XYZ file of C-alpha atoms in Angstrom:
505
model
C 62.557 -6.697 -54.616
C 63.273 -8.001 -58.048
C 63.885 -5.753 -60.578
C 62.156 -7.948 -62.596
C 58.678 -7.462 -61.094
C 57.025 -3.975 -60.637
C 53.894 -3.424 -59.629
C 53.560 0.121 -60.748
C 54.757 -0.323 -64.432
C 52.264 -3.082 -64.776
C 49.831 -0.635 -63.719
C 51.501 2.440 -65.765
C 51.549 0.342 -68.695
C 47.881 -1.589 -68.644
C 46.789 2.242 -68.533
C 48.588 3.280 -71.450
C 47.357 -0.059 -73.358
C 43.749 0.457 -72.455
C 43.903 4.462 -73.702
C 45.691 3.097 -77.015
C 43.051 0.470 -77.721
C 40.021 2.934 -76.444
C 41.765 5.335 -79.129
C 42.634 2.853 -81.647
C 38.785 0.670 -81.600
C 37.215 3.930 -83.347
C 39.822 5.098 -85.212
C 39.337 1.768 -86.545
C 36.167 1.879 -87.190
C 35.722 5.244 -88.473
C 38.291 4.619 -91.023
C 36.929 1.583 -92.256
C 34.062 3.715 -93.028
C 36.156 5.758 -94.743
C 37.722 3.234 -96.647
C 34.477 2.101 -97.244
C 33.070 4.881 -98.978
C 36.016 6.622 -100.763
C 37.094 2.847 -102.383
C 33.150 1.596 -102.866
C 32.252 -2.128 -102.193
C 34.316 -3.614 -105.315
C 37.565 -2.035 -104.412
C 37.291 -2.630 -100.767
C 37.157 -6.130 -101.698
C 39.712 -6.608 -103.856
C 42.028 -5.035 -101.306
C 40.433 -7.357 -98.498
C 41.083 -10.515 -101.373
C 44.658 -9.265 -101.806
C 45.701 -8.663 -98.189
C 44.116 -12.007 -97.415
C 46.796 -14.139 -99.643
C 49.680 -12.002 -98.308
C 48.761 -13.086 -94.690
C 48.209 -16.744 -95.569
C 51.140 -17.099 -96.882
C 52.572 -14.408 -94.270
C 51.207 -16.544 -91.483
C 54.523 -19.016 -91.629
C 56.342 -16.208 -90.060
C 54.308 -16.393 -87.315
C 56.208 -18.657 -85.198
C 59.433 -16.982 -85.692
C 57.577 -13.388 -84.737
C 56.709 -15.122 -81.487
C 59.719 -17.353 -81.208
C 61.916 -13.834 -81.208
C 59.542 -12.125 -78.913
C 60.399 -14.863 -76.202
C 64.093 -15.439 -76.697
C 64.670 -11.591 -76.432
C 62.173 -10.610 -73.470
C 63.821 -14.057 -71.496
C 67.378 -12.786 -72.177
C 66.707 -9.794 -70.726
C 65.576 -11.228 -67.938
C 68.551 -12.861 -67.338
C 71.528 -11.108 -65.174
C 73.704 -12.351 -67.817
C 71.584 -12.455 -71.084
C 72.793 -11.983 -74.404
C 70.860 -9.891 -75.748
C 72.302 -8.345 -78.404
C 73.482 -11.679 -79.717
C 69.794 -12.559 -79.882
C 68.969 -9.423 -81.642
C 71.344 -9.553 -84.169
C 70.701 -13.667 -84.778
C 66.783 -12.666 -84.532
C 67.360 -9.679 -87.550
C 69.165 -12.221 -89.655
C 66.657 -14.938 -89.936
C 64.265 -12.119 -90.291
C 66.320 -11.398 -93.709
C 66.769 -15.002 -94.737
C 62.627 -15.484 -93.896
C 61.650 -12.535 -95.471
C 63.311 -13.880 -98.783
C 61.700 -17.043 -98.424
C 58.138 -15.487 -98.069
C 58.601 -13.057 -100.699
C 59.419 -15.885 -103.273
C 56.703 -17.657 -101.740
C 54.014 -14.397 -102.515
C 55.493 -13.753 -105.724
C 55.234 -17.506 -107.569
C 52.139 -18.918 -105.163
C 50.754 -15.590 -104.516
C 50.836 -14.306 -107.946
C 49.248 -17.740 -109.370
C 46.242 -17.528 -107.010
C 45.835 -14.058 -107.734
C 45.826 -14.240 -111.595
C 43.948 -17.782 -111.600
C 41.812 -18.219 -108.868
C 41.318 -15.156 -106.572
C 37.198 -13.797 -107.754
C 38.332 -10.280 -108.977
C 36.549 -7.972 -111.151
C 37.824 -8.062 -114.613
C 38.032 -4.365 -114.543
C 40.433 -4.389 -111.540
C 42.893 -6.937 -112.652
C 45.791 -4.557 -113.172
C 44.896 -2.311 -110.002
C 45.017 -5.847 -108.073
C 48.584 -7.424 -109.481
C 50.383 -3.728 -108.348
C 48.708 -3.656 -104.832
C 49.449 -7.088 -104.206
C 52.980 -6.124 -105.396
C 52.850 -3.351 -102.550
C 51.015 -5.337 -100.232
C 54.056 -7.565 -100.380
C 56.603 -4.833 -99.968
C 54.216 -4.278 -97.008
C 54.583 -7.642 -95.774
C 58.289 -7.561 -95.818
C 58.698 -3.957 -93.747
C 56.280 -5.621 -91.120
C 58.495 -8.587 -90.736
C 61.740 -6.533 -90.801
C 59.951 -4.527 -87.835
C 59.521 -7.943 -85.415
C 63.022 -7.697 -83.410
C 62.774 -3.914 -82.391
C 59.293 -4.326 -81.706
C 60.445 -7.201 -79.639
C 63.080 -4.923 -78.244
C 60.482 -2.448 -77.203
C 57.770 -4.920 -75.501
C 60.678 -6.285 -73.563
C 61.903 -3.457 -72.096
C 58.318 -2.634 -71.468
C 57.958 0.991 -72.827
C 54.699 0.247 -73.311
C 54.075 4.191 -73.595
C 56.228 3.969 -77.058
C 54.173 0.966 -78.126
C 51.171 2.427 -77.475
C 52.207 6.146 -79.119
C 53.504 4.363 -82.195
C 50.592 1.938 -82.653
C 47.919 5.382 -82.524
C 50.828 7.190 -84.795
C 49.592 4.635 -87.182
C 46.759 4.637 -86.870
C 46.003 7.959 -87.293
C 47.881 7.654 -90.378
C 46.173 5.240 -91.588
C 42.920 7.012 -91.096
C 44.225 9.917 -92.603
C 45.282 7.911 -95.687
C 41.812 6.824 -96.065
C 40.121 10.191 -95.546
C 42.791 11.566 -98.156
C 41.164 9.134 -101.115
C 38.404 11.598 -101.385
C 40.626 14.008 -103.304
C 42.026 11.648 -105.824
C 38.849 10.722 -108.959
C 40.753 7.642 -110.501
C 43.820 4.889 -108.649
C 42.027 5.173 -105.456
C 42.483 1.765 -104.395
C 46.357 1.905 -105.858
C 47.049 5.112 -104.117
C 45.594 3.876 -100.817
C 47.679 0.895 -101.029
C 50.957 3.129 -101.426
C 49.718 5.507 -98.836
C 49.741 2.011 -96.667
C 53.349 0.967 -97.655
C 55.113 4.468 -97.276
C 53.083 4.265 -93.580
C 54.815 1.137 -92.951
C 58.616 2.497 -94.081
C 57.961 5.273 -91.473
C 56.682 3.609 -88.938
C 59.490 0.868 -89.454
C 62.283 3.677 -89.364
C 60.507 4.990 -85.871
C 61.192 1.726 -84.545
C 64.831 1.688 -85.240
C 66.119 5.129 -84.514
C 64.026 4.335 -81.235
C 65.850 1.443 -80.380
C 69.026 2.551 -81.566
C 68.914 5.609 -79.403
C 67.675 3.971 -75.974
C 69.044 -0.204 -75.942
C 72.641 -0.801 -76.478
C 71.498 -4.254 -77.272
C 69.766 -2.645 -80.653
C 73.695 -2.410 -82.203
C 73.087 -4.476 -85.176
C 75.940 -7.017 -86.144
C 76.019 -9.338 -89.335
C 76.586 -12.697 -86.923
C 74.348 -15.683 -86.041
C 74.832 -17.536 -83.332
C 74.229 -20.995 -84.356
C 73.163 -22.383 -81.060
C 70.801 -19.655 -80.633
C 69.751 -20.106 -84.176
C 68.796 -23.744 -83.415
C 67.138 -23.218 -80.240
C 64.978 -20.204 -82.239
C 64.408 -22.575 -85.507
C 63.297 -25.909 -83.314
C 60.532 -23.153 -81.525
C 59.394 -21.211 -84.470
C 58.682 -24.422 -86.271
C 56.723 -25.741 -83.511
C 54.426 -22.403 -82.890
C 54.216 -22.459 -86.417
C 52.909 -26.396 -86.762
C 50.559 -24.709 -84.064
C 49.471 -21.847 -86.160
C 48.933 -24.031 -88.949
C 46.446 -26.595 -87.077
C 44.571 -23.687 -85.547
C 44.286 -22.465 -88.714
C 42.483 -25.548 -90.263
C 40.089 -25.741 -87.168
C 39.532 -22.633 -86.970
C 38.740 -22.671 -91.170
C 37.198 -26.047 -90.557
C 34.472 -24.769 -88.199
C 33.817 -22.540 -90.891
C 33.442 -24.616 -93.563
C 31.334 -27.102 -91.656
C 29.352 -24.658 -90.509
C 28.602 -23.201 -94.390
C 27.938 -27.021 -95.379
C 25.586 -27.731 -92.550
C 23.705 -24.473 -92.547
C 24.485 -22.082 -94.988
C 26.078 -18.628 -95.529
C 23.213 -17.176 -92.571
C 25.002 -18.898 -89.909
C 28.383 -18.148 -91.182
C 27.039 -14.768 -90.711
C 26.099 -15.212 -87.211
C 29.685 -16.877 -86.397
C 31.355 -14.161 -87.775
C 29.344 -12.013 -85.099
C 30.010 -14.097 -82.313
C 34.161 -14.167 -83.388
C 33.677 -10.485 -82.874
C 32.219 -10.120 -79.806
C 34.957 -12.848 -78.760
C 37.613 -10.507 -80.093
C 36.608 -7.503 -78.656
C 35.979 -9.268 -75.168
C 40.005 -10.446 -75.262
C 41.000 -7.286 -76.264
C 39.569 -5.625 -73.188
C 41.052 -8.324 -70.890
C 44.228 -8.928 -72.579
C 45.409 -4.988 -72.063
C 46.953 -5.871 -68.647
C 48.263 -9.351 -69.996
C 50.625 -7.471 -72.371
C 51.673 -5.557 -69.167
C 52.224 -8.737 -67.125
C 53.734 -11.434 -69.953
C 57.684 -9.732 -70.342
C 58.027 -9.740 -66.214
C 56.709 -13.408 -66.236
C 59.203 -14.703 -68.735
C 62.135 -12.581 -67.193
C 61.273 -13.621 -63.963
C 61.217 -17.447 -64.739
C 64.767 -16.545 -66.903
C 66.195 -15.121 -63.766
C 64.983 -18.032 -61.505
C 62.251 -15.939 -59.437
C 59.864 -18.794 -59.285
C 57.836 -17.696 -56.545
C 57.708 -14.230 -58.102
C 56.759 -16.147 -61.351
C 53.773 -18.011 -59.693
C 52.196 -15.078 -58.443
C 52.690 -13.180 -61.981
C 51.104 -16.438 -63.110
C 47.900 -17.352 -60.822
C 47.234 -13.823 -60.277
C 47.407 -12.310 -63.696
C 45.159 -15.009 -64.681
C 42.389 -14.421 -61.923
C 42.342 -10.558 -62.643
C 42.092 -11.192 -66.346
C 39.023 -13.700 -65.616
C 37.614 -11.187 -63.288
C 38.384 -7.977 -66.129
C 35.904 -9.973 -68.422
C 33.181 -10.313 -65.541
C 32.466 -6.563 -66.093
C 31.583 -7.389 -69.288
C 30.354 -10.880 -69.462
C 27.869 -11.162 -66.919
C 25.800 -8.170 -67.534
C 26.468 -9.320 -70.934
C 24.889 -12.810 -70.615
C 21.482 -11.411 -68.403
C 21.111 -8.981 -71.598
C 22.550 -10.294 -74.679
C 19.093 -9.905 -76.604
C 18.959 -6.141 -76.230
C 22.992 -5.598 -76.728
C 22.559 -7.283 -79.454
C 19.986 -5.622 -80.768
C 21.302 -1.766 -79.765
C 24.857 -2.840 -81.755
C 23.162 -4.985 -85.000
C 19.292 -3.329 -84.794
C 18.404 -6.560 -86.605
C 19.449 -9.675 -84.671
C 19.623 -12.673 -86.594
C 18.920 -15.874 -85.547
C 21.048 -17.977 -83.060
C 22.868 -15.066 -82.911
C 22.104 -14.982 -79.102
C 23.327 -17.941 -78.402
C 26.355 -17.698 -80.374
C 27.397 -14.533 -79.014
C 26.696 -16.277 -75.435
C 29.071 -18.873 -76.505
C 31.585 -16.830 -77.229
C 32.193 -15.239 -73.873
C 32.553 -18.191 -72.666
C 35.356 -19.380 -74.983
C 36.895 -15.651 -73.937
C 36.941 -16.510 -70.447
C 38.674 -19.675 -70.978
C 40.975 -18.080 -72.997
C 41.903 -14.917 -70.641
C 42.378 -17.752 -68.071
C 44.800 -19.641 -69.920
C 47.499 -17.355 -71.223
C 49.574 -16.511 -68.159
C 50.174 -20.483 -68.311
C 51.001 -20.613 -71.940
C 53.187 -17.639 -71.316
C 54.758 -19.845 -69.009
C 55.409 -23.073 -70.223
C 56.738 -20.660 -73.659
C 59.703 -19.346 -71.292
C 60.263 -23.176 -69.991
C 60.825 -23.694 -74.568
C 59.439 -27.182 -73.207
C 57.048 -26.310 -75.794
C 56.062 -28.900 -78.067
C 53.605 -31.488 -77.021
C 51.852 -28.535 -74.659
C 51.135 -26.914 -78.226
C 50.838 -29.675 -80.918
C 48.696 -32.525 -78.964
C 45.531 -30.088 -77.939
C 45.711 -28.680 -81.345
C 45.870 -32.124 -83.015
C 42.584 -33.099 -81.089
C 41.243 -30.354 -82.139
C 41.316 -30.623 -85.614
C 40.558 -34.429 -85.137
C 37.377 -33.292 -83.257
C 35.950 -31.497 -86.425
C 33.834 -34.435 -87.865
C 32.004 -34.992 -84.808
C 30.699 -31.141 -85.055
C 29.939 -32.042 -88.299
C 27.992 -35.051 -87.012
C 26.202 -33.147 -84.465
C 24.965 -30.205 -86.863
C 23.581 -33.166 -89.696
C 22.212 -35.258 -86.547
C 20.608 -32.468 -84.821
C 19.870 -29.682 -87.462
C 20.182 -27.144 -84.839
C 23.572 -24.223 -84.991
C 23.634 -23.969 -80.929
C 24.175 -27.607 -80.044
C 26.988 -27.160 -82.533
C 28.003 -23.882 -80.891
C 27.847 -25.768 -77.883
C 30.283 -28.011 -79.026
C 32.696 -25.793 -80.078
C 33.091 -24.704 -76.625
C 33.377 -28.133 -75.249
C 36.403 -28.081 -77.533
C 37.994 -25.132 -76.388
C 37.292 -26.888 -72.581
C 39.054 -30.242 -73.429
C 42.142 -28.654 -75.537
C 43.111 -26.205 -72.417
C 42.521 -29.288 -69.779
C 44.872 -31.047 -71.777
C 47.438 -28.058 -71.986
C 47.019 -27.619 -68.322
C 47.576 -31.112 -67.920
C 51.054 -30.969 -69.821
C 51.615 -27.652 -68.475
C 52.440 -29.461 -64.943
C 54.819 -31.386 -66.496
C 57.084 -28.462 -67.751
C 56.977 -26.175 -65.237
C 56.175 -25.763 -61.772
C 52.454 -25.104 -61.635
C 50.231 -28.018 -60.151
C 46.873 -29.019 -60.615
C 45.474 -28.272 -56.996
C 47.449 -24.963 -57.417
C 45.250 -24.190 -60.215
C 42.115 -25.193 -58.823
C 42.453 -23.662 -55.308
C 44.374 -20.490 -56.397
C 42.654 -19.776 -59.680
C 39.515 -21.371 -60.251
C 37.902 -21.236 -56.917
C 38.191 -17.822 -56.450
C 36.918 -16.951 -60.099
C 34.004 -19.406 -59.597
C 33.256 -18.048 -56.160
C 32.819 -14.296 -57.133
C 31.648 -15.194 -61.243
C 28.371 -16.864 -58.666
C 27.867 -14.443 -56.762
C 27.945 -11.844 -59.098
C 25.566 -12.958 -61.646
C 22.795 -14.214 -58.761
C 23.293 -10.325 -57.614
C 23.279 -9.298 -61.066
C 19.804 -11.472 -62.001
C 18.305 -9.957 -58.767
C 19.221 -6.168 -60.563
C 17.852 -7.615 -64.407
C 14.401 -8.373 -62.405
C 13.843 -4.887 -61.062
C 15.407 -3.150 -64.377
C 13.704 -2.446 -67.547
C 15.251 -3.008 -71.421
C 15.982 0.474 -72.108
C 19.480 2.534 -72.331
C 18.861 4.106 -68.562
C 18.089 0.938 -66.809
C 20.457 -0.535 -69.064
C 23.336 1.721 -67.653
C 22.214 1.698 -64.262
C 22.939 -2.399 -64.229
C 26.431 -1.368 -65.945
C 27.006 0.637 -63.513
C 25.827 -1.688 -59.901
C 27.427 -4.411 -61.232
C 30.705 -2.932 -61.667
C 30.571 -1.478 -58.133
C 29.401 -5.280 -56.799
C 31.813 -7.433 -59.007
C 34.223 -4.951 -57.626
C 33.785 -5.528 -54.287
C 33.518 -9.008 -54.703
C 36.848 -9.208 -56.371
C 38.368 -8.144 -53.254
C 36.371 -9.140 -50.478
C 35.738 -12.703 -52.156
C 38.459 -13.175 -54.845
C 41.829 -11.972 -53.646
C 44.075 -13.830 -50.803
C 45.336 -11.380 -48.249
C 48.541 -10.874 -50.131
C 46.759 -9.805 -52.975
C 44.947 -7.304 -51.317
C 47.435 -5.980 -49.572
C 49.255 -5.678 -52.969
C 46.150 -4.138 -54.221
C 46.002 -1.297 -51.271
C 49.415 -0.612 -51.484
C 49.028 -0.181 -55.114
C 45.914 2.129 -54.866
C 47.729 4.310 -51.954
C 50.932 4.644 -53.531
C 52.761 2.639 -50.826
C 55.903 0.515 -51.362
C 56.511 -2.839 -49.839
């Protein structure tokens, strides 16, 4: 078997991603209570206005982050791949972009900041020097992207996942820390932050160092590779960019139509989105390096099966949360907000939806990225996209009503990925039937079944926590079953068994 593919690391490591984001979720969230009440309101906004301009500007280095992530991970792949030459190319242009961004933070950044960031007159000087960390911040992070790439590659997911809680422990630390400092707290928090970042950058490097030969650094670039790096960071980035103005343009058109209540509600409804992915996407991160190494190394069939069956299990990982979800959204909602505001239902409703479509879709855009056949699979969706905003505007003035607006946000989301699926066929090997008999059928079979099962258990069940846990708990055991009985193929399940028994092919 290829040592590309390995059944038991995907499982080893979508175990270690799901303890680091169980950990990491309320760490999270207990330090941003923290933060909260050791910086008060003001100060916690002034950092939030600050760390916003560093990642707008910070978000052209987006497409070189990802651009790196591929080249490296499909190298590796290859029985031949240069890896190191990618490495040392990759930590180059990290130098040269990291120059470019920090002149871009320090003359743009600096002029919003002074002239037309909202900031407390009292805080002006305590903003200026954390921006001027937040910066040095910036520029550690960016240094970081190759040996993180490094480490995803190789998939030691385990050092990902011990690093990433390493910080954010820290972090929470850092936060609880502020209590015994009266004056500079949001200063000192910020430097806290930045000498986090320095250690956690040096972790990454004596890591590497120590365990990939490939990590020898080398002041070269390979101009070829340089090219080939450039021509797909600046289309990801175009990407970025357009996803950026839809995804501010909903925003905005949803603050002109309605107001600052239903910006409110969307907010909510990007969360629950969010934390839905974040759930499903675990084994993803598991799956994506042997897909693009597998594809590099010309194991297409091993590919496809990475492919249509990572997508189906994430689909059917969002189930156990979706369709329980969508029978009682009312009193979720109400158990997590106490006060549920209005449309906020629906919204939230909305927004699983766009989460399935989205844990669907990666395995193919993970895909057609290791094909670097790239550009109109990213820029033409994205383009109609942002040409679609004035109709949404048109429907929320026409019909003065958020969910038919909500609504067509997710009709959005639908025609952009039929369109990349469309293109998708053209640069690599998947086919349209493929994806309708070997990935939508089955989710649509058992996502049925499931929720007329799951209605039938709403109907006898009350709205309190027992009942409430009690459906949790049948429809896990049903959607289970159903995943196997109904939505594996006998390959899969014999994958599956082995898997579960400890039994090698």
């Amino acid at each position: 078997m290829s040592t590309n593919f390995n059944k038991e690391r995907i499982i080893k490591n979508t175990s270690l991603l799901y303890l680091r984001m169980a950990f990491t979720m309320w760490l999270n969230l207990y330090a941003t209570r923290l933060v909260l009440k050791n910086l008060g309101v003001d100060d916690m906004g002034v950092y939030g206005v600050v760390g916003s301009i560093v990642g707008l500007i910070a978000v052209f280095s987006n497409g070189i982050t990802t651009a790196i992530q591929r080249f490296i991970t499909f190298e590796l792949g290859k029985a031949d791949g240069k890896v190191n030459t990618i490495f040392c190319t990759s930590i180059n242009i990290i130098f040269l972009l990291s120059g470019v961004v920090f002149l871009l933070l320090e003359t743009l950044g600096v002029w919003y900041l002074t002239n037309k960031a909202n900031i407390p007159e009292a805080s002006t000087d305590a903003a200026f020097w954390v921006f001027q960390i937040s910066v040095l911040t910036c520029i550690i992070n960016l240094i970081s992207v190759p040996y993180n790439a490094l480490i995803i590659a190789h998939e030691k997911m385990n050092v990902f996942a011990f690093i990433s809680i390493l910080q954010v422990v820290l972090s929470c630390a850092a936060a609880y820390c502020l209590s015994f400092f009266s004056n500079h707290r949001l200063l000192i928090y910020a430097a806290i932050l930045a000498g986090i970042g320095i250690l956690i950058r040096i972790i990454y490097q004596v890591y590497c160092r120590m365990k990939f030969k490939e990590a020898q650094f080398h002041w070269m670039i390979d101009k070829e590779c340089m090219k080939e790096m450039g021509k797909f960071a600046g289309v990801t980035t175009l990407s970025g960019i357009l996803q950026t103005l839809t995804a501010q343009g909903i925003v905005l058109i949803i603050n002109i139509t309605f107001g600052v209540a239903i910006n409110a509600v969307y907010a909510i409804a990007l969360q629950v989105k969010n934390s839905v992915l974040s759930f499903a996407f675990n084994i993803f991160k598991a799956i994506a390096p042997q897909i693009t190494k597998t594809y590099a190394n010309g194991e297409i069939e091993t590919c496809k099966k990475l492919v249509y069956t990572g997508s189906k299990i994430q689909v059917y990982l969002i189930y156990f949360i979706m369709i329980p979800f969508l029978f009682r959204t009312e009193y979720i909602m109400q158990l997590w907000l106490d006060e549920v505001p209005p449309y906020a239902v629906e919204f939230a409703q909305c927004a699983i939806f766009i989460s399935l479509l989205y844990a669907l879709f990666e395995p193919i855009r993970t895909l057609v990225y290791a094909t670097n056949r790239i550009t109109h699979f990213l820029i033409i969706p994205d383009s109609i996209s942002v040409l679609l905003l004035p109709i949404a505007y048109g429907i929320g003035k026409y019909f003065q009503n958020p969910s038919y607006m909500m609504a067509f946000i997710v009709a959005m989301e639908f025609i952009a990925c039929g369109i990349r699926i469309y293109i998708a066929r053209k640069v690599s090997f998947i086919k349209i039937k493929d994806i309708i008999g070997k990935i939508i059928g089955p989710i649509f079979i058992v996502g049925f079944v499931s929720a007329i099962i799951c209605k039938y258990f709403t109907i006898h069940l009350g709205n309190n926590i027992i009942d409430f846990i009690v459906l949790l708990i049948a429809n896990s055991i049903v959607t289970a079953l159903l995943i196997y009985i109904l939505g594996f193929n006998p390959k899969e399940k014999n994958l599956f068994t082995n898997i579960l028994f400890k039994k090698n092919h």
